[in-house]
Amino acid sequence: MKSDSEIERDVREELKWDPDLNADDIAVSVKNGVVTLAGFTHSYTDRLEAEIAAKRVAGVLAVANDIEVRLPAIDQRPDPDIARDAVAALKSQLPISHDQIKVIVKDGWITLEGTVEWQYQKTTADTAVRKVKGVKGVTNVITLKPKIQPTDIQRKIQDAFKRSAEVDAERISVEVRGSEVMLEGTVRSWIEREEAERVAWSAPGVTKVEDRIVVRPY
């Protein structure tokens, strides 16, 4: 097991290693395997990229992202302009279901509301608007309401785990209650934990995933 100081060192190195990220103004602290990121970035995508980079590091159990987004003056835009471009991005990425999603912008922060049938639609909406110039953050409160009843969700998820090269299916248990899924067990890294959750969300009809998987390097 890595010590907190070793994890902190590795996270700092990972932030510097990422070619898409300017990590000069990001502070890193670690306590009991939990990483806290502070400081600021010049874009929302950099804030997200810093979190992703930290989660890649072995030994990291969780990440608290307290990074502030400070947009350069040239990137700051009025809320109506951001909203217009966010709507256009949704139309481009979700041509069939974009009209089910509502965009609200306040002080550069986007809130997504509405109802969609599939998790991928909720995820795609988030990814689409976060790239809009001038965005400082995104809150995604889109709800899922599948039109069809889920069938045999547990088997589909377990089979998907077995196919995945990144997930040790033997160490994860799947419990299904209606359209809600609960995952338990242990994994080797935070990335493996996220992959297991992503697989569960990909199953048809799933409206909620409760991830109780514990990161325990072995």
Coordinates of C-alpha atoms in Angstrom, one line a residue:
M1 CA 0.0 0.0 0.0
K2 CA 1.3 3.5 -0.8
S3 CA 1.7 6.1 1.8
D4 CA -0.2 9.4 1.5
S5 CA 3.1 11.2 0.6
E6 CA 3.7 8.7 -2.2
I7 CA 0.2 9.1 -3.5
E8 CA 0.6 12.9 -3.4
R9 CA 3.8 12.7 -5.3
D10 CA 2.3 10.5 -7.9
V11 CA -0.8 12.6 -8.4
R12 CA 1.4 15.7 -8.8
E13 CA 3.5 13.9 -11.4
E14 CA 0.4 12.6 -13.2
L15 CA -1.0 16.2 -13.4
K16 CA 2.2 17.4 -14.9
W17 CA 2.3 14.4 -17.3
D18 CA -1.1 15.2 -18.8
P19 CA -0.4 17.1 -22.1
D20 CA -3.9 18.6 -22.1
L21 CA -3.7 20.1 -18.6
N22 CA -1.9 23.2 -17.2
A23 CA -1.4 22.1 -13.6
D24 CA 0.7 25.0 -12.4
D25 CA -2.0 26.5 -10.2
I26 CA -3.4 23.2 -8.8
A27 CA -2.6 22.2 -5.2
V28 CA -2.7 18.5 -4.1
S29 CA -3.2 17.1 -0.6
V30 CA -3.8 13.5 0.5
K31 CA -5.2 12.0 3.7
N32 CA -5.9 8.3 4.1
G33 CA -5.8 7.8 0.4
V34 CA -8.4 10.6 -0.3
V35 CA -7.0 13.2 -2.7
T36 CA -8.1 16.9 -2.4
L37 CA -7.5 19.1 -5.4
A38 CA -7.5 22.9 -4.8
G39 CA -6.4 26.0 -6.6
F40 CA -7.8 27.1 -9.9
T41 CA -7.8 26.3 -13.6
H42 CA -8.6 28.5 -16.6
S43 CA -11.3 26.3 -18.0
Y44 CA -14.0 23.8 -16.9
T45 CA -12.5 21.0 -19.0
D46 CA -9.1 21.5 -17.2
R47 CA -10.9 21.1 -13.9
L48 CA -12.5 17.9 -15.0
E49 CA -9.2 16.7 -16.6
A50 CA -7.4 17.2 -13.3
E51 CA -9.9 15.0 -11.5
I52 CA -9.6 12.3 -14.1
A53 CA -5.8 12.4 -13.9
A54 CA -5.9 12.0 -10.1
K55 CA -8.2 9.0 -10.3
R56 CA -5.8 7.3 -12.7
V57 CA -3.1 7.1 -9.9
A58 CA -2.8 3.8 -8.1
G59 CA -3.7 3.9 -4.4
V60 CA -6.2 6.8 -4.8
L61 CA -9.5 5.9 -2.9
A62 CA -11.5 9.0 -3.7
V63 CA -11.0 12.5 -5.1
A64 CA -12.5 15.8 -3.7
N65 CA -12.4 18.4 -6.5
D66 CA -12.3 21.9 -4.9
I67 CA -10.7 23.5 -8.0
E68 CA -12.1 26.9 -8.9
V69 CA -12.6 27.8 -12.6
R70 CA -11.2 31.3 -13.4
L71 CA -11.9 32.1 -17.0
P72 CA -9.6 34.5 -18.8
A73 CA -11.3 37.7 -19.7
I74 CA -11.3 36.7 -23.4
D75 CA -13.3 33.5 -22.6
Q76 CA -16.0 35.2 -20.5
R77 CA -19.3 35.4 -22.2
P78 CA -22.9 36.5 -21.4
D79 CA -25.3 33.8 -20.1
P80 CA -27.6 34.1 -23.2
D81 CA -24.7 33.4 -25.5
I82 CA -23.7 30.4 -23.5
A83 CA -27.2 29.1 -23.4
R84 CA -27.6 29.5 -27.2
D85 CA -24.5 27.5 -27.9
A86 CA -25.3 24.8 -25.3
V87 CA -28.7 24.3 -27.0
A88 CA -27.0 24.0 -30.4
A89 CA -24.5 21.5 -28.9
L90 CA -27.4 19.4 -27.6
K91 CA -29.1 19.4 -31.0
S92 CA -25.9 18.3 -32.7
Q93 CA -25.1 15.4 -30.2
L94 CA -28.7 14.3 -29.5
P95 CA -30.7 15.1 -32.6
I96 CA -33.7 13.0 -31.6
S97 CA -34.0 13.7 -27.8
H98 CA -32.5 17.2 -27.4
D99 CA -36.0 18.7 -27.1
Q100 CA -36.5 16.7 -23.8
I101 CA -33.7 18.6 -22.2
K102 CA -33.8 22.2 -20.7
V103 CA -30.7 24.4 -20.4
I104 CA -30.5 27.0 -17.6
V105 CA -27.4 29.2 -17.4
K106 CA -26.5 31.5 -14.5
D107 CA -23.1 33.2 -14.1
G108 CA -21.6 30.8 -16.6
W109 CA -22.8 27.7 -14.8
I110 CA -25.1 25.4 -16.8
T111 CA -27.9 23.3 -15.2
L112 CA -29.4 20.6 -17.3
E113 CA -33.0 19.5 -16.6
G114 CA -35.6 17.3 -18.2
T115 CA -36.3 13.6 -18.8
V116 CA -34.7 11.1 -21.1
E117 CA -35.0 7.3 -21.6
W118 CA -31.3 6.2 -21.5
Q119 CA -28.3 6.9 -19.4
Y120 CA -26.1 7.5 -22.5
Q121 CA -28.4 10.5 -23.4
K122 CA -27.8 12.1 -20.0
T123 CA -24.1 11.5 -20.2
T124 CA -23.9 12.8 -23.8
A125 CA -25.8 16.0 -22.8
D126 CA -23.3 16.7 -20.1
T127 CA -20.3 16.0 -22.4
A128 CA -21.7 18.3 -25.1
V129 CA -22.4 21.4 -23.0
R130 CA -19.2 21.3 -21.0
K131 CA -17.2 22.1 -24.1
V132 CA -19.1 25.4 -24.8
K133 CA -16.9 28.4 -24.5
G134 CA -17.5 30.4 -21.3
V135 CA -18.8 27.5 -19.2
K136 CA -17.6 27.5 -15.6
G137 CA -19.4 24.3 -14.5
V138 CA -22.3 21.9 -15.2
T139 CA -25.0 20.5 -13.0
N140 CA -26.8 17.6 -14.6
V141 CA -30.2 16.8 -12.9
I142 CA -31.7 15.1 -16.0
T143 CA -33.9 12.2 -14.8
L144 CA -34.2 8.8 -16.4
K145 CA -37.6 7.3 -17.3
P146 CA -37.3 4.2 -19.5
K147 CA -40.3 3.5 -21.7
I148 CA -39.7 -0.3 -21.5
Q149 CA -39.5 -2.4 -18.4
P150 CA -35.9 -3.8 -17.8
T151 CA -35.6 -7.6 -18.2
D152 CA -32.8 -9.7 -16.9
I153 CA -30.6 -6.7 -15.9
Q154 CA -28.5 -8.6 -13.5
R155 CA -27.4 -11.2 -16.1
K156 CA -26.7 -8.6 -18.7
I157 CA -24.5 -6.6 -16.3
Q158 CA -22.6 -9.8 -15.0
D159 CA -22.0 -10.9 -18.6
A160 CA -20.7 -7.5 -19.5
F161 CA -18.3 -7.6 -16.5
K162 CA -17.0 -11.0 -17.8
R163 CA -16.3 -9.5 -21.2
S164 CA -14.5 -6.5 -19.9
A165 CA -10.7 -6.6 -19.7
E166 CA -10.7 -3.8 -17.1
V167 CA -13.1 -5.4 -14.5
D168 CA -12.5 -8.5 -12.3
A169 CA -16.1 -9.9 -12.4
E170 CA -15.4 -12.4 -9.7
R171 CA -14.9 -9.7 -7.1
I172 CA -18.1 -7.7 -7.8
S173 CA -21.6 -8.6 -6.9
V174 CA -24.7 -7.2 -8.6
E175 CA -28.1 -6.8 -7.0
V176 CA -31.1 -5.5 -8.9
R177 CA -34.3 -4.1 -7.5
G178 CA -36.7 -3.1 -10.3
S179 CA -34.7 -0.7 -12.4
E180 CA -32.1 0.1 -9.7
V181 CA -28.7 -1.6 -9.4
M182 CA -26.4 -2.0 -6.4
L183 CA -22.8 -2.9 -6.9
E184 CA -20.6 -4.3 -4.1
G185 CA -17.2 -5.9 -3.8
T186 CA -13.5 -4.8 -4.2
V187 CA -11.5 -3.5 -7.1
R188 CA -7.8 -2.7 -7.7
S189 CA -8.1 1.0 -8.7
W190 CA -10.5 3.9 -8.9
I191 CA -10.5 3.5 -12.7
E192 CA -11.7 -0.1 -12.4
R193 CA -14.5 1.1 -10.0
E194 CA -15.7 3.7 -12.5
E195 CA -15.6 1.1 -15.3
A196 CA -17.8 -1.2 -13.3
E197 CA -20.3 1.6 -12.7
R198 CA -20.2 2.6 -16.4
V199 CA -21.0 -1.0 -17.4
A200 CA -23.9 -1.1 -15.0
W201 CA -25.3 2.1 -16.4
S202 CA -25.1 0.8 -19.9
A203 CA -27.6 -2.0 -19.2
P204 CA -31.0 -1.3 -20.8
G205 CA -33.7 0.1 -18.4
V206 CA -31.3 1.0 -15.5
T207 CA -32.4 4.2 -13.8
K208 CA -30.1 4.2 -10.8
V209 CA -26.7 2.7 -9.8
E210 CA -25.6 2.6 -6.2
D211 CA -21.9 1.9 -6.2
R212 CA -20.6 0.5 -3.0
I213 CA -17.5 -1.0 -4.5
V214 CA -14.4 -0.5 -2.3
V215 CA -11.0 0.4 -3.9
R216 CA -8.4 -2.0 -2.3
P217 CA -5.2 -2.5 -4.3
Y218 CA -4.1 -6.2 -4.3

